[in-house]
Amino acid sequence: KRIFELQSPTGQVWSLDLSPRGDFFAFGTAENFTHVIQTSGNQFIKKLPGYSVAISPSGKSLATSSIDGQLHFFETTDFKNIKTINAHSKSIPRIRFSSTGRFLVSASLDKTAKIWDLKKKKDPIVLPHEAPVLMGTFSPNGEVVATSTSTNQILLWQTRSGQQIGELKGHQNRVYAVAFSPQNRIIASGGHDGKIKFWDWREERLL
């Protein structure tokens, strides 16, 4: 059953996230804006900078990333800006929180991904790539980060050390989407080649 349909006021929808309680959601658009909407009644709450959006697992904070390489953090009580960081030298197409909300990964066209420890607030761990990074996401336990690039790379990293621990080879072109299974055993990936692949990531092989 469809509850309601919403037309984006500023163009193509680039990202979307729903709060843990389901009371609001946020979507980012290609025009580098994020719109926050109250689920009940489909009411507009706030317009924020940035085109990729992630809501923390607690629902108490929200992050966005911008085409100018900035990260923005907001409280969700009034969506007041907590902090803005000059995080990358180029656009940041994807950001994700870890399951605990302690870490955030940012994937950038500057050929790096960065892991931010939001608890200790120290300098991020930089993950170097050979091509622009399109996606970054955490394993369910938060111990591993998977990133994908505009070539055909899917790389695996330890969250706390930034050490590369694996690579999944099989796509023929850009890899836009990467996701872990809830059991933390399988990775699914989708790319420009039109293929969806499933991997045993620990053994670095296709299923």
Short mmCIF file of C-alpha atoms in Angstrom, two decimals:
data_model
loop_
_atom_site.label_atom_id
_atom_site.label_comp_id
_atom_site.label_asym_id
_atom_site.label_seq_id
_atom_site.Cartn_x
_atom_site.Cartn_y
_atom_site.Cartn_z
CA LYS A 1 0.00 0.00 0.00
CA ARG A 2 1.39 3.39 -0.99
CA ILE A 3 1.19 5.94 1.82
CA PHE A 4 2.04 9.02 -0.23
CA GLU A 5 4.12 10.17 -3.17
CA LEU A 6 6.45 13.16 -3.03
CA GLN A 7 7.88 15.17 -5.89
CA SER A 8 11.40 16.47 -5.34
CA PRO A 9 11.39 20.29 -5.50
CA THR A 10 14.99 20.55 -6.71
CA GLY A 11 15.57 17.83 -9.28
CA GLN A 12 16.89 14.28 -9.31
CA VAL A 13 16.94 12.39 -6.02
CA TRP A 14 20.50 11.28 -5.34
CA SER A 15 20.25 9.78 -1.84
CA LEU A 16 17.63 8.88 0.74
CA ASP A 17 17.56 7.85 4.39
CA LEU A 18 14.82 7.15 6.92
CA SER A 19 15.11 7.83 10.65
CA PRO A 20 15.19 4.75 12.93
CA ARG A 21 11.77 5.58 14.38
CA GLY A 22 10.35 6.37 10.96
CA ASP A 23 9.15 9.82 12.04
CA PHE A 24 11.11 11.69 9.36
CA PHE A 25 13.17 11.04 6.29
CA ALA A 26 15.68 13.02 4.27
CA PHE A 27 16.64 12.98 0.61
CA GLY A 28 19.48 14.68 -1.24
CA THR A 29 19.20 16.00 -4.78
CA ALA A 30 21.56 16.63 -7.68
CA GLU A 31 21.27 20.37 -6.99
CA ASN A 32 23.28 19.85 -3.76
CA PHE A 33 20.37 20.23 -1.35
CA THR A 34 18.95 17.84 1.24
CA HIS A 35 15.27 18.07 2.18
CA VAL A 36 13.99 16.80 5.53
CA ILE A 37 10.35 15.67 5.57
CA GLN A 38 8.09 14.66 8.44
CA THR A 39 6.63 11.26 7.58
CA SER A 40 3.27 11.92 9.19
CA GLY A 41 1.44 14.41 7.03
CA ASN A 42 4.27 14.70 4.49
CA GLN A 43 5.32 18.05 5.99
CA PHE A 44 8.51 19.88 5.02
CA ILE A 45 10.86 20.41 7.99
CA LYS A 46 14.18 21.77 6.72
CA LYS A 47 16.35 22.36 3.66
CA LEU A 48 20.03 21.59 4.25
CA PRO A 49 23.22 21.79 2.15
CA GLY A 50 24.54 18.60 0.56
CA TYR A 51 23.37 15.90 -1.82
CA SER A 52 24.26 12.69 0.02
CA VAL A 53 22.57 12.14 3.37
CA ALA A 54 22.93 9.66 6.25
CA ILE A 55 20.99 9.53 9.51
CA SER A 56 22.79 8.11 12.55
CA PRO A 57 21.52 4.81 14.04
CA SER A 58 20.35 6.67 17.16
CA GLY A 59 18.42 9.13 15.01
CA LYS A 60 19.88 12.03 16.99
CA SER A 61 22.17 13.35 14.26
CA LEU A 62 22.22 13.66 10.49
CA ALA A 63 25.14 14.13 8.12
CA THR A 64 25.26 15.41 4.55
CA SER A 65 28.05 15.69 2.00
CA SER A 66 28.49 18.28 -0.73
CA ILE A 67 29.83 18.63 -4.24
CA ASP A 68 32.54 20.96 -2.84
CA GLY A 69 33.96 18.22 -0.60
CA GLN A 70 32.40 19.38 2.67
CA LEU A 71 30.78 17.29 5.38
CA HIS A 72 27.94 18.83 7.39
CA PHE A 73 26.59 17.52 10.71
CA PHE A 74 23.21 18.44 12.23
CA GLU A 75 21.20 17.71 15.36
CA THR A 76 17.80 16.24 14.52
CA THR A 77 15.92 18.06 17.29
CA ASP A 78 16.00 21.34 15.37
CA PHE A 79 18.41 20.46 12.51
CA LYS A 80 20.88 23.03 13.73
CA ASN A 81 24.33 22.76 12.18
CA ILE A 82 26.78 21.22 14.65
CA LYS A 83 29.87 21.24 12.48
CA THR A 84 31.09 21.61 8.90
CA ILE A 85 34.35 20.03 7.78
CA ASN A 86 36.41 20.56 4.63
CA ALA A 87 36.73 16.81 4.23
CA HIS A 88 37.80 16.21 0.62
CA SER A 89 39.16 18.15 -2.35
CA LYS A 90 36.33 16.97 -4.64
CA SER A 91 32.69 15.90 -4.46
CA ILE A 92 31.54 13.27 -1.93
CA PRO A 93 28.90 11.09 -3.58
CA ARG A 94 28.28 8.76 -0.60
CA ILE A 95 28.48 8.77 3.20
CA ARG A 96 27.49 6.06 5.68
CA PHE A 97 27.41 5.66 9.46
CA SER A 98 28.59 2.46 11.14
CA SER A 99 25.96 0.45 13.04
CA THR A 100 26.97 2.04 16.36
CA GLY A 101 27.15 5.56 14.95
CA ARG A 102 30.74 5.96 16.11
CA PHE A 103 32.28 5.91 12.63
CA LEU A 104 31.36 7.56 9.34
CA VAL A 105 32.85 6.75 5.95
CA SER A 106 32.98 9.31 3.14
CA ALA A 107 33.60 8.29 -0.48
CA SER A 108 35.01 10.98 -2.75
CA LEU A 109 35.83 11.67 -6.38
CA ASP A 110 39.29 12.81 -5.18
CA LYS A 111 40.29 9.10 -5.21
CA THR A 112 40.10 8.67 -1.45
CA ALA A 113 37.66 7.40 1.10
CA LYS A 114 37.97 8.50 4.71
CA ILE A 115 36.94 6.88 7.97
CA TRP A 116 35.95 9.41 10.64
CA ASP A 117 35.97 8.46 14.33
CA LEU A 118 33.18 10.70 15.62
CA LYS A 119 33.81 9.73 19.24
CA LYS A 120 37.51 10.53 19.48
CA LYS A 121 37.30 13.35 16.91
CA LYS A 122 40.80 12.67 15.63
CA ASP A 123 42.10 13.00 12.07
CA PRO A 124 40.38 10.58 9.71
CA ILE A 125 41.96 7.43 8.31
CA VAL A 126 42.59 7.97 4.60
CA LEU A 127 41.97 5.06 2.23
CA PRO A 128 43.81 5.71 -1.06
CA HIS A 129 42.35 4.48 -4.36
CA GLU A 130 43.46 4.49 -7.99
CA ALA A 131 40.16 5.99 -9.22
CA PRO A 132 37.28 8.15 -7.94
CA VAL A 133 35.41 6.44 -5.11
CA LEU A 134 31.66 6.10 -5.63
CA MET A 135 30.54 4.12 -2.58
CA GLY A 136 31.59 3.29 0.96
CA THR A 137 29.76 1.19 3.53
CA PHE A 138 30.37 -0.68 6.79
CA SER A 139 29.89 -4.33 7.64
CA PRO A 140 27.09 -4.93 10.19
CA ASN A 141 29.61 -5.26 13.04
CA GLY A 142 31.43 -2.12 11.91
CA GLU A 143 34.81 -3.82 11.67
CA VAL A 144 35.16 -3.71 7.86
CA VAL A 145 34.60 -1.02 5.24
CA ALA A 146 33.87 -1.84 1.61
CA THR A 147 34.50 0.79 -1.06
CA SER A 148 33.89 0.82 -4.81
CA THR A 149 35.28 2.96 -7.62
CA SER A 150 34.61 4.36 -11.07
CA THR A 151 36.74 1.61 -12.60
CA ASN A 152 35.77 -1.86 -11.39
CA GLN A 153 37.31 -2.07 -7.94
CA ILE A 154 35.70 -3.24 -4.72
CA LEU A 155 38.19 -2.92 -1.88
CA LEU A 156 37.94 -4.12 1.72
CA TRP A 157 39.51 -2.32 4.68
CA GLN A 158 39.83 -2.70 8.44
CA THR A 159 37.86 0.12 10.04
CA ARG A 160 40.19 0.91 12.93
CA SER A 161 43.53 0.58 11.16
CA GLY A 162 42.69 1.46 7.54
CA GLN A 163 44.62 -1.58 6.35
CA GLN A 164 43.44 -3.07 3.06
CA ILE A 165 42.42 -6.68 3.64
CA GLY A 166 40.91 -7.71 0.32
CA GLU A 167 39.70 -6.95 -3.19
CA LEU A 168 36.73 -8.34 -5.10
CA LYS A 169 37.31 -8.64 -8.86
CA GLY A 170 34.55 -9.35 -11.36
CA HIS A 171 32.79 -6.20 -12.55
CA GLN A 172 33.74 -4.75 -15.94
CA ASN A 173 33.03 -1.08 -15.20
CA ARG A 174 31.95 1.40 -12.49
CA VAL A 175 30.57 -0.12 -9.29
CA TYR A 176 27.80 2.05 -7.87
CA ALA A 177 26.34 -0.07 -5.07
CA VAL A 178 27.78 -2.31 -2.34
CA ALA A 179 25.94 -3.87 0.62
CA PHE A 180 26.71 -6.43 3.32
CA SER A 181 24.24 -9.14 4.34
CA PRO A 182 22.95 -8.89 7.95
CA GLN A 183 24.90 -12.04 8.82
CA ASN A 184 28.13 -10.31 7.67
CA ARG A 185 29.06 -13.17 5.31
CA ILE A 186 27.97 -11.94 1.88
CA ILE A 187 28.51 -8.74 -0.09
CA ALA A 188 26.19 -7.77 -2.95
CA SER A 189 27.41 -5.32 -5.59
CA GLY A 190 25.89 -3.64 -8.62
CA GLY A 191 27.55 -1.72 -11.43
CA HIS A 192 27.46 0.04 -14.77
CA ASP A 193 27.88 -3.33 -16.48
CA GLY A 194 24.28 -4.15 -15.47
CA LYS A 195 25.37 -7.05 -13.27
CA ILE A 196 24.51 -7.74 -9.64
CA LYS A 197 27.09 -9.99 -8.02
CA PHE A 198 27.17 -11.84 -4.70
CA TRP A 199 30.46 -12.51 -2.96
CA ASP A 200 31.89 -14.49 -0.10
CA TRP A 201 34.05 -11.53 0.80
CA ARG A 202 36.28 -13.35 3.27
CA GLU A 203 37.34 -15.80 0.54
CA GLU A 204 37.18 -13.08 -2.17
CA ARG A 205 35.12 -15.23 -4.51
CA LEU A 206 31.83 -15.05 -6.35
CA LEU A 207 28.99 -17.23 -5.06
#
